[in-house]
mmCIF file of C-alpha atoms in Angstrom:
data_model
loop_
_atom_site.group_PDB
_atom_site.id
_atom_site.type_symbol
_atom_site.label_atom_id
_atom_site.label_comp_id
_atom_site.label_asym_id
_atom_site.label_seq_id
_atom_site.Cartn_x
_atom_site.Cartn_y
_atom_site.Cartn_z
ATOM 1 C CA MET Q 1 -6.517 -4.743 10.029
ATOM 2 C CA ALA Q 2 -3.839 -7.074 11.321
ATOM 3 C CA GLU Q 3 -1.699 -9.216 9.105
ATOM 4 C CA ARG Q 4 -2.979 -12.792 8.905
ATOM 5 C CA GLY Q 5 -1.308 -16.099 8.336
ATOM 6 C CA SER Q 6 1.264 -15.016 5.782
ATOM 7 C CA SER Q 7 4.047 -17.043 7.364
ATOM 8 C CA SER Q 8 2.326 -20.421 6.901
ATOM 9 C CA GLN Q 9 2.454 -20.595 3.125
ATOM 10 C CA SER Q 10 6.119 -21.071 2.334
ATOM 11 C CA GLY Q 11 6.691 -23.482 -0.487
ATOM 12 C CA ASN Q 12 3.260 -23.094 -2.034
ATOM 13 C CA SER Q 13 4.418 -21.203 -5.090
ATOM 14 C CA SER Q 14 6.098 -24.061 -6.922
ATOM 15 C CA SER Q 15 4.816 -24.426 -10.447
ATOM 16 C CA SER Q 16 6.255 -24.779 -13.926
ATOM 17 C CA GLY Q 17 8.249 -21.783 -15.036
ATOM 18 C CA SER Q 18 7.864 -20.017 -11.689
ATOM 19 C CA THR Q 19 9.902 -16.858 -11.364
ATOM 20 C CA SER Q 20 9.749 -13.925 -8.988
ATOM 21 C CA ARG Q 21 9.068 -11.543 -11.851
ATOM 22 C CA ILE Q 22 5.337 -11.091 -12.502
ATOM 23 C CA ASP Q 23 4.449 -9.109 -15.604
ATOM 24 C CA SER Q 24 0.674 -9.628 -15.679
ATOM 25 C CA VAL Q 25 -2.149 -10.987 -13.538
ATOM 26 C CA GLN Q 26 -5.198 -12.827 -14.807
ATOM 27 C CA VAL Q 27 -8.207 -13.050 -12.499
ATOM 28 C CA ASP Q 28 -11.210 -15.259 -13.085
ATOM 29 C CA GLY Q 29 -14.557 -13.492 -13.066
ATOM 30 C CA LEU Q 30 -15.758 -15.820 -10.298
ATOM 31 C CA VAL Q 31 -12.975 -14.566 -8.045
ATOM 32 C CA VAL Q 32 -14.043 -10.953 -8.612
ATOM 33 C CA LEU Q 33 -17.639 -11.828 -7.761
ATOM 34 C CA LYS Q 34 -16.543 -13.616 -4.575
ATOM 35 C CA ILE Q 35 -14.552 -10.553 -3.447
ATOM 36 C CA ILE Q 36 -17.472 -8.226 -4.203
ATOM 37 C CA LYS Q 37 -19.883 -10.502 -2.336
ATOM 38 C CA HIS Q 38 -17.521 -10.654 0.642
ATOM 39 C CA CYS Q 39 -17.443 -6.834 0.801
ATOM 40 C CA GLN Q 40 -21.229 -6.611 0.531
ATOM 41 C CA ASP Q 41 -21.736 -9.192 3.278
ATOM 42 C CA GLU Q 42 -19.447 -7.269 5.638
ATOM 43 C CA ARG Q 43 -20.751 -3.846 4.637
ATOM 44 C CA GLN Q 44 -23.012 -3.616 7.678
ATOM 45 C CA ALA Q 45 -20.041 -4.011 10.025
ATOM 46 C CA GLY Q 46 -18.172 -1.236 8.204
ATOM 47 C CA ASP Q 47 -14.839 -3.074 8.455
ATOM 48 C CA LEU Q 48 -12.338 -3.676 5.700
ATOM 49 C CA VAL Q 49 -12.312 -7.253 4.460
ATOM 50 C CA GLN Q 50 -9.374 -9.466 3.659
ATOM 51 C CA GLY Q 51 -8.909 -12.874 2.116
ATOM 52 C CA VAL Q 52 -6.579 -15.336 0.419
ATOM 53 C CA LEU Q 53 -5.881 -15.539 -3.315
ATOM 54 C CA LEU Q 54 -5.259 -18.946 -4.841
ATOM 55 C CA GLY Q 55 -4.031 -19.888 -8.280
ATOM 56 C CA LEU Q 56 -0.923 -20.790 -10.197
ATOM 57 C CA ILE Q 57 2.026 -19.209 -11.994
ATOM 58 C CA GLN Q 58 2.724 -19.742 -15.673
ATOM 59 C CA ASN Q 59 6.023 -18.215 -16.814
ATOM 60 C CA ASN Q 60 5.657 -14.552 -15.820
ATOM 61 C CA LYS Q 61 1.857 -14.536 -15.633
ATOM 62 C CA LEU Q 62 0.015 -15.037 -12.366
ATOM 63 C CA GLU Q 63 -3.395 -16.685 -12.737
ATOM 64 C CA ILE Q 64 -5.793 -16.160 -9.807
ATOM 65 C CA THR Q 65 -8.449 -18.860 -10.050
ATOM 66 C CA ASN Q 66 -9.959 -18.981 -6.566
ATOM 67 C CA CYS Q 67 -10.154 -17.161 -3.248
ATOM 68 C CA PHE Q 68 -11.659 -17.431 0.193
ATOM 69 C CA PRO Q 69 -12.155 -14.840 2.962
ATOM 70 C CA PHE Q 70 -10.405 -14.618 6.264
ATOM 71 C CA PRO Q 71 -12.725 -15.512 9.177
ATOM 72 C CA SER Q 72 -14.233 -12.433 10.727
ATOM 73 C CA THR Q 73 -13.038 -11.637 14.248
ATOM 74 C CA LYS Q 74 -14.716 -9.598 16.922
ATOM 75 C CA ALA Q 75 -13.196 -6.456 18.387
ATOM 76 C CA GLY Q 76 -10.202 -7.256 20.580
ATOM 77 C CA GLU Q 77 -9.650 -10.719 19.112
ATOM 78 C CA ASP Q 78 -6.391 -11.430 17.336
ATOM 79 C CA ASP Q 79 -5.616 -15.131 17.208
ATOM 80 C CA ASP Q 80 -3.070 -15.623 14.436
ATOM 81 C CA GLU Q 81 -2.757 -19.337 15.154
ATOM 82 C CA ASP Q 82 -6.460 -19.921 14.485
ATOM 83 C CA ASP Q 83 -6.202 -17.933 11.245
ATOM 84 C CA VAL Q 84 -3.272 -20.045 10.072
ATOM 85 C CA ASN Q 85 -5.072 -23.278 10.920
ATOM 86 C CA TYR Q 86 -8.160 -22.058 9.093
ATOM 87 C CA GLN Q 87 -6.187 -21.275 5.939
ATOM 88 C CA MET Q 88 -4.360 -24.594 6.000
ATOM 89 C CA GLU Q 89 -7.620 -26.502 6.449
ATOM 90 C CA MET Q 90 -9.288 -24.583 3.609
ATOM 91 C CA MET Q 91 -6.435 -25.299 1.195
ATOM 92 C CA ARG Q 92 -6.333 -28.929 2.279
ATOM 93 C CA ARG Q 93 -10.013 -29.330 1.429
ATOM 94 C CA LEU Q 94 -9.641 -27.490 -1.881
ATOM 95 C CA ARG Q 95 -6.815 -29.818 -2.807
ATOM 96 C CA ALA Q 96 -9.040 -32.796 -1.943
ATOM 97 C CA VAL Q 97 -11.611 -31.696 -4.536
ATOM 98 C CA ASN Q 98 -8.917 -30.963 -7.154
ATOM 99 C CA VAL Q 99 -9.226 -27.149 -7.010
ATOM 100 C CA ASP Q 100 -6.215 -24.807 -7.342
ATOM 101 C CA HIS Q 101 -4.884 -24.442 -3.823
ATOM 102 C CA LEU Q 102 -1.525 -22.685 -4.255
ATOM 103 C CA HIS Q 103 -1.286 -19.508 -2.198
ATOM 104 C CA VAL Q 104 -0.392 -16.593 -4.528
ATOM 105 C CA GLY Q 105 -1.325 -13.551 -2.439
ATOM 106 C CA TRP Q 106 -4.168 -11.853 -0.643
ATOM 107 C CA TYR Q 107 -6.881 -9.283 -1.248
ATOM 108 C CA GLN Q 108 -8.179 -6.346 0.765
ATOM 109 C CA SER Q 109 -10.964 -3.844 0.401
ATOM 110 C CA THR Q 110 -10.299 -0.139 0.794
ATOM 111 C CA TYR Q 111 -12.207 3.104 1.272
ATOM 112 C CA LEU Q 112 -11.609 5.683 -1.453
ATOM 113 C CA GLY Q 113 -8.123 4.334 -2.135
ATOM 114 C CA SER Q 114 -6.833 4.816 1.424
ATOM 115 C CA PHE Q 115 -4.823 1.592 1.449
ATOM 116 C CA VAL Q 116 -1.242 2.918 1.551
ATOM 117 C CA ASN Q 117 -0.306 2.397 5.188
ATOM 118 C CA LYS Q 118 2.131 0.598 7.456
ATOM 119 C CA THR Q 119 -0.210 -2.380 7.983
ATOM 120 C CA LEU Q 120 -0.413 -3.180 4.264
ATOM 121 C CA LEU Q 121 3.343 -2.704 3.937
ATOM 122 C CA ASP Q 122 4.053 -5.146 6.778
ATOM 123 C CA SER Q 123 1.634 -7.749 5.399
ATOM 124 C CA GLN Q 124 2.874 -7.576 1.808
ATOM 125 C CA PHE Q 125 6.511 -7.710 2.927
ATOM 126 C CA SER Q 126 5.754 -10.836 4.937
ATOM 127 C CA TYR Q 127 3.959 -12.433 1.985
ATOM 128 C CA GLN Q 128 6.715 -11.629 -0.528
ATOM 129 C CA SER Q 129 9.379 -12.814 1.897
ATOM 130 C CA SER Q 130 7.668 -16.213 2.074
ATOM 131 C CA ILE Q 131 6.428 -16.396 -1.530
ATOM 132 C CA GLU Q 132 8.274 -14.137 -3.974
ATOM 133 C CA GLU Q 133 5.418 -14.020 -6.485
ATOM 134 C CA SER Q 134 2.806 -12.864 -3.966
ATOM 135 C CA VAL Q 135 0.592 -9.921 -4.859
ATOM 136 C CA VAL Q 136 -2.088 -7.921 -3.095
ATOM 137 C CA LEU Q 137 -5.345 -7.165 -4.868
ATOM 138 C CA ILE Q 138 -7.092 -3.956 -3.766
ATOM 139 C CA TYR Q 139 -10.842 -3.569 -4.296
ATOM 140 C CA ASP Q 140 -12.654 -0.268 -3.698
ATOM 141 C CA PRO Q 141 -16.426 -0.890 -3.374
ATOM 142 C CA LEU Q 142 -17.297 2.806 -3.080
ATOM 143 C CA LYS Q 143 -15.541 3.726 -6.292
ATOM 144 C CA THR Q 144 -17.092 0.713 -7.998
ATOM 145 C CA SER Q 145 -20.537 1.974 -7.002
ATOM 146 C CA GLN Q 146 -19.833 5.096 -9.074
ATOM 147 C CA GLY Q 147 -19.663 3.002 -12.240
ATOM 148 C CA MET Q 148 -15.888 2.340 -12.343
ATOM 149 C CA LEU Q 149 -14.784 -1.145 -11.329
ATOM 150 C CA SER Q 150 -11.821 -0.568 -9.028
ATOM 151 C CA LEU Q 151 -9.482 -3.561 -8.950
ATOM 152 C CA LYS Q 152 -5.726 -3.041 -8.725
ATOM 153 C CA VAL Q 153 -2.853 -5.436 -8.151
ATOM 154 C CA PHE Q 154 0.335 -4.374 -6.383
ATOM 155 C CA ARG Q 155 3.589 -5.841 -5.122
ATOM 156 C CA LEU Q 156 6.577 -4.290 -3.406
ATOM 157 C CA SER Q 157 9.477 -3.274 -5.614
ATOM 158 C CA ASP Q 158 12.909 -4.824 -5.209
ATOM 159 C CA LYS Q 159 14.305 -1.602 -3.768
ATOM 160 C CA MET Q 160 11.516 -1.417 -1.206
ATOM 161 C CA MET Q 161 12.011 -5.057 -0.206
ATOM 162 C CA THR Q 162 15.723 -4.415 0.350
ATOM 163 C CA MET Q 163 15.155 -1.248 2.350
ATOM 164 C CA TYR Q 164 12.375 -2.773 4.437
ATOM 165 C CA LYS Q 165 14.505 -5.813 5.213
ATOM 166 C CA GLU Q 166 17.220 -3.502 6.584
ATOM 167 C CA ALA Q 167 14.536 -1.576 8.539
ATOM 168 C CA ASP Q 168 16.538 1.664 8.278
ATOM 169 C CA PHE Q 169 14.781 4.535 6.502
ATOM 170 C CA ASN Q 170 16.970 7.462 7.464
ATOM 171 C CA ALA Q 171 17.453 10.261 4.970
ATOM 172 C CA GLU Q 172 21.032 9.291 4.064
ATOM 173 C CA LYS Q 173 20.253 5.686 3.128
ATOM 174 C CA LEU Q 174 17.061 6.722 1.381
ATOM 175 C CA ALA Q 175 18.961 9.146 -0.823
ATOM 176 C CA LYS Q 176 21.693 6.591 -1.475
ATOM 177 C CA SER Q 177 19.242 3.889 -2.552
ATOM 178 C CA GLY Q 178 17.336 6.252 -4.851
ATOM 179 C CA LEU Q 179 13.997 4.984 -3.515
ATOM 180 C CA SER Q 180 11.111 7.413 -4.093
ATOM 181 C CA PHE Q 181 7.477 7.116 -3.077
ATOM 182 C CA GLU Q 182 6.546 6.303 -6.672
ATOM 183 C CA ALA Q 183 8.903 3.309 -6.637
ATOM 184 C CA MET Q 184 7.568 1.708 -3.444
ATOM 185 C CA PHE Q 185 4.905 -0.388 -5.180
ATOM 186 C CA GLU Q 186 4.710 -1.951 -8.600
ATOM 187 C CA GLU Q 187 1.238 -1.935 -10.142
ATOM 188 C CA ILE Q 188 0.796 -5.002 -12.321
ATOM 189 C CA PRO Q 189 -1.592 -5.032 -15.309
ATOM 190 C CA LEU Q 190 -4.797 -6.890 -14.472
ATOM 191 C CA VAL Q 191 -7.017 -8.849 -16.866
ATOM 192 C CA ILE Q 192 -10.378 -10.330 -15.895
ATOM 193 C CA ARG Q 193 -11.044 -13.605 -17.672
ATOM 194 C CA ASN Q 194 -14.343 -15.448 -18.159
ATOM 195 C CA SER Q 195 -14.883 -18.764 -19.870
ATOM 196 C CA SER Q 196 -16.665 -18.878 -23.217
ATOM 197 C CA LEU Q 197 -19.807 -20.306 -21.586
ATOM 198 C CA ILE Q 198 -19.936 -17.461 -19.085
ATOM 199 C CA ASN Q 199 -19.468 -14.876 -21.853
ATOM 200 C CA SER Q 200 -22.343 -16.455 -23.777
ATOM 201 C CA LEU Q 201 -24.521 -16.348 -20.666
ATOM 202 C CA LEU Q 202 -23.681 -12.695 -20.029
ATOM 203 C CA CYS Q 203 -24.663 -11.809 -23.584
ATOM 204 C CA GLU Q 204 -28.028 -13.538 -23.142
ATOM 205 C CA VAL Q 205 -28.609 -11.876 -19.768
ATOM 206 C CA GLU Q 206 -27.816 -8.474 -21.226
ATOM 207 C CA VAL Q 207 -30.381 -8.974 -23.990
ATOM 208 C CA LEU Q 208 -33.105 -10.293 -21.704
ATOM 209 C CA SER Q 209 -32.637 -7.995 -18.712
ATOM 210 C CA PRO Q 210 -34.414 -4.595 -18.687
ATOM 211 C CA HIS Q 211 -32.047 -1.602 -18.836
ATOM 212 C CA THR Q 212 -33.457 0.118 -15.794
ATOM 213 C CA GLN Q 213 -30.344 0.651 -13.706
ATOM 214 C CA THR Q 214 -27.956 2.020 -16.297
ATOM 215 C CA ASP Q 215 -29.084 5.614 -15.766
ATOM 216 C CA GLU Q 216 -27.272 5.814 -12.412
ATOM 217 C CA PHE Q 217 -23.901 5.657 -14.166
ATOM 218 C CA LEU Q 218 -24.783 8.877 -16.005
ATOM 219 C CA SER Q 219 -25.839 10.655 -12.826
ATOM 220 C CA LEU Q 220 -24.495 14.202 -12.607
ATOM 221 C CA SER Q 221 -24.640 14.349 -8.796
ATOM 222 C CA THR Q 222 -21.006 13.419 -8.221
ATOM 223 C CA GLY Q 223 -20.130 16.198 -5.782
ATOM 224 C CA SER Q 224 -20.407 13.983 -2.682
ATOM 225 C CA TYR Q 225 -17.927 11.387 -3.892
ATOM 226 C CA LEU Q 226 -15.505 13.990 -5.212
ATOM 227 C CA GLY Q 227 -15.800 15.990 -2.003
ATOM 228 C CA LYS Q 228 -14.853 12.951 0.093
ATOM 229 C CA ASN Q 229 -11.777 12.415 -2.059
ATOM 230 C CA VAL Q 230 -10.721 16.035 -1.675
ATOM 231 C CA ARG Q 231 -11.200 15.939 2.112
ATOM 232 C CA LEU Q 232 -9.059 12.828 2.403
ATOM 233 C CA LEU Q 233 -6.458 14.462 0.159
ATOM 234 C CA MET Q 234 -6.375 17.549 2.416
ATOM 235 C CA GLU Q 235 -5.961 15.397 5.528
ATOM 236 C CA SER Q 236 -3.081 13.501 3.943
ATOM 237 C CA VAL Q 237 -1.399 16.748 2.867
ATOM 238 C CA ASP Q 238 -1.709 18.064 6.441
ATOM 239 C CA GLU Q 239 -0.088 14.889 7.788
ATOM 240 C CA LEU Q 240 2.642 15.175 5.186
ATOM 241 C CA CYS Q 241 3.328 18.788 6.229
ATOM 242 C CA GLN Q 242 3.541 17.713 9.886
ATOM 243 C CA ASP Q 243 6.040 14.996 8.990
ATOM 244 C CA ALA Q 244 8.069 17.530 6.961
ATOM 245 C CA ASN Q 245 8.104 19.907 9.953
ATOM 246 C CA LYS Q 246 9.432 17.131 12.194
ATOM 247 C CA PHE Q 247 12.251 16.444 9.751
ATOM 248 C CA ASN Q 248 13.036 20.165 9.413
ATOM 249 C CA ASN Q 249 13.219 20.431 13.218
ATOM 250 C CA HIS Q 250 15.691 17.538 13.217
ATOM 251 C CA LEU Q 251 17.846 19.311 10.608
ATOM 252 C CA ARG Q 252 17.824 22.518 12.704
ATOM 253 C CA ASN Q 253 18.837 20.551 15.800
ATOM 254 C CA VAL Q 254 21.680 18.907 13.875
ATOM 255 C CA ALA Q 255 22.888 22.296 12.618
ATOM 256 C CA ARG Q 256 22.682 23.745 16.146
ATOM 257 C CA GLN Q 257 24.672 20.845 17.575
ATOM 258 C CA GLN Q 258 27.286 21.219 14.859
ATOM 259 C CA GLN Q 259 27.695 24.900 15.753
ATOM 260 C CA GLN Q 260 28.132 23.970 19.419
ATOM 261 C CA LYS Q 261 30.771 21.387 18.503
ATOM 262 C CA GLU Q 262 32.667 23.940 16.427
ATOM 263 C CA ALA Q 263 32.487 26.514 19.210
ATOM 264 C CA TYR Q 264 33.697 23.958 21.771
ATOM 265 C CA THR Q 265 36.582 22.932 19.480
ATOM 266 C CA GLN Q 266 37.615 26.575 19.003
ATOM 267 C CA ARG Q 267 37.575 27.192 22.781
ATOM 268 C CA ARG Q 268 39.779 24.113 23.320
ATOM 269 C CA GLN Q 269 42.214 25.279 20.651
ATOM 270 C CA ALA Q 270 42.397 28.762 22.179
ATOM 271 C CA GLU Q 271 42.954 27.318 25.642
ATOM 272 C CA ASN Q 272 45.690 25.000 24.357
ATOM 273 C CA ALA Q 273 47.377 27.940 22.636
ATOM 274 C CA THR Q 274 47.337 29.849 25.954
ATOM 275 C CA ARG Q 275 48.734 26.856 27.837
ATOM 276 C CA HIS Q 276 51.458 26.470 25.177
ATOM 277 C CA ASN Q 277 52.498 30.133 25.673
ATOM 278 C CA ARG Q 278 52.727 29.517 29.439
ATOM 279 C CA GLY Q 279 54.802 26.388 28.847
ATOM 280 C CA GLU Q 280 52.092 24.071 30.125
ATOM 281 C CA PRO Q 281 51.137 20.778 28.419
ATOM 282 C CA PRO Q 282 48.031 20.854 26.226
ATOM 283 C CA LEU Q 283 44.706 19.502 27.435
ATOM 284 C CA PRO Q 284 44.109 15.832 26.664
ATOM 285 C CA ASP Q 285 42.019 15.013 23.599
ATOM 286 C CA GLU Q 286 38.353 14.316 24.277
ATOM 287 C CA ASP Q 287 35.837 12.195 22.429
ATOM 288 C CA LEU Q 288 33.307 14.717 21.163
ATOM 289 C CA SER Q 289 30.757 11.955 20.533
ATOM 290 C CA LYS Q 290 30.459 11.472 24.288
ATOM 291 C CA ILE Q 291 29.959 15.172 24.925
ATOM 292 C CA PHE Q 292 27.681 15.779 21.945
ATOM 293 C CA LYS Q 293 25.683 12.591 21.426
ATOM 294 C CA PRO Q 294 24.628 12.065 17.785
ATOM 295 C CA LEU Q 295 20.989 12.892 17.189
ATOM 296 C CA GLN Q 296 18.856 10.017 16.004
ATOM 297 C CA SER Q 297 17.711 10.610 12.444
ATOM 298 C CA PRO Q 298 13.910 10.201 12.122
ATOM 299 C CA SER Q 299 12.584 7.447 9.916
ATOM 300 C CA ARG Q 300 11.407 8.608 6.498
ATOM 301 C CA LEU Q 301 9.031 5.678 6.057
ATOM 302 C CA ASP Q 302 6.017 7.783 7.035
ATOM 303 C CA TYR Q 303 7.091 10.365 4.466
ATOM 304 C CA LEU Q 304 7.124 7.705 1.736
ATOM 305 C CA LEU Q 305 3.732 6.315 2.736
ATOM 306 C CA LEU Q 306 2.078 9.716 3.023
ATOM 307 C CA SER Q 307 3.550 10.892 -0.283
ATOM 308 C CA GLN Q 308 2.297 7.776 -2.052
ATOM 309 C CA GLN Q 309 -1.142 8.196 -0.452
ATOM 310 C CA VAL Q 310 -1.322 11.830 -1.580
ATOM 311 C CA ASN Q 311 -0.307 10.709 -5.062
ATOM 312 C CA THR Q 312 -3.064 8.057 -5.056
ATOM 313 C CA TYR Q 313 -5.735 10.557 -3.957
ATOM 314 C CA SER Q 314 -4.577 13.063 -6.576
ATOM 315 C CA LYS Q 315 -4.844 10.480 -9.347
ATOM 316 C CA GLN Q 316 -8.334 9.524 -8.198
ATOM 317 C CA VAL Q 317 -9.519 13.118 -8.110
ATOM 318 C CA ASN Q 318 -8.062 13.699 -11.564
ATOM 319 C CA GLN Q 319 -9.644 10.531 -12.981
ATOM 320 C CA PHE Q 320 -13.055 11.124 -11.443
ATOM 321 C CA SER Q 321 -13.063 14.792 -12.424
ATOM 322 C CA THR Q 322 -12.358 13.776 -16.029
ATOM 323 C CA HIS Q 323 -15.366 11.451 -16.000
ATOM 324 C CA SER Q 324 -17.542 14.110 -14.330
ATOM 325 C CA PHE Q 325 -16.616 16.750 -16.890
ATOM 326 C CA GLY Q 326 -17.355 14.286 -19.649
ATOM 327 C CA LYS Q 327 -20.842 13.714 -18.250
ATOM 328 C CA LEU Q 328 -21.440 17.450 -17.896
ATOM 329 C CA PHE Q 329 -20.360 18.172 -21.483
ATOM 330 C CA LEU Q 330 -22.565 15.317 -22.657
ATOM 331 C CA ALA Q 331 -25.551 16.694 -20.728
ATOM 332 C CA GLN Q 332 -24.895 20.189 -22.093
ATOM 333 C CA ALA Q 333 -24.825 18.872 -25.630
ATOM 334 C CA LEU Q 334 -28.096 16.977 -25.097
ATOM 335 C CA GLN Q 335 -29.786 20.071 -23.686
ATOM 336 C CA GLY Q 336 -28.578 22.088 -26.673
ATOM 337 C CA ASN Q 337 -30.093 19.542 -29.052
ATOM 338 C CA ASP Q 338 -33.436 19.656 -27.203
ATOM 339 C CA LYS Q 339 -33.661 23.390 -27.768
#
């Protein structure tokens, strides 16, 4: 999905003790419910959902106290000006009713953790360029349906911000900066906070509600979800191999051109030696860069994104497999006790 309205929020991050370093994020339970409801409402359309995070910054802790969704757009529509006006009007009205209205980031849903892409990178870079403390909250509804609430908060690392600002991801600069795919994003610890009244209500609801839907979290039929993760992992590995082949072809072309330059230089030296023996002046020096034009080094940004995406899928498969094996061992133990 396209980046929305990130350039309109400069200056909204001013609060006491505000710094660009965020060590933890606290999210109100109401915000989580709003994000989940937004995903459920848009589930029929099958599109990813996005929205604005509002809150405040206390020392090095970011508190997310409210949110609202971006307006849904039809296919082919992309009016950034309307999106900006909508966000400004929403925050103006929230301020009028004395609700936290400071823009502290944005949220996005994802499908099986497939959020590491150029679009998210562009959006988060724009947000952090305008508001240093901005974060992106990623929610995976499909993983949550398997009994594991999937909420993660990320921001771009300082190295990634510097590299992306220069917009030059060739192999030489990448090696010089020491930026790896694991250092592209910083995952910030997330804490969900509820008020004491809400906690009391949840305890009462838990006691009064029938425990009829808890069995689905112990379901052993997890092959479908795990299979989807593995398929996405295989596709990402294939794309990573294709990107590696492109870079290897570039290295071969560079080596071939270097051999041609050396051969041309040797021929010129031999011809000048012959002319010197005949008493003739040597050939004038030539600019080899005009004869052999330098080959453009391919960007390694896709390599970083694909590597990080493969790493994300691998962690998910490992985590979900651990839970699945735990369920299987539990079921085996129960069956042994029945005998």
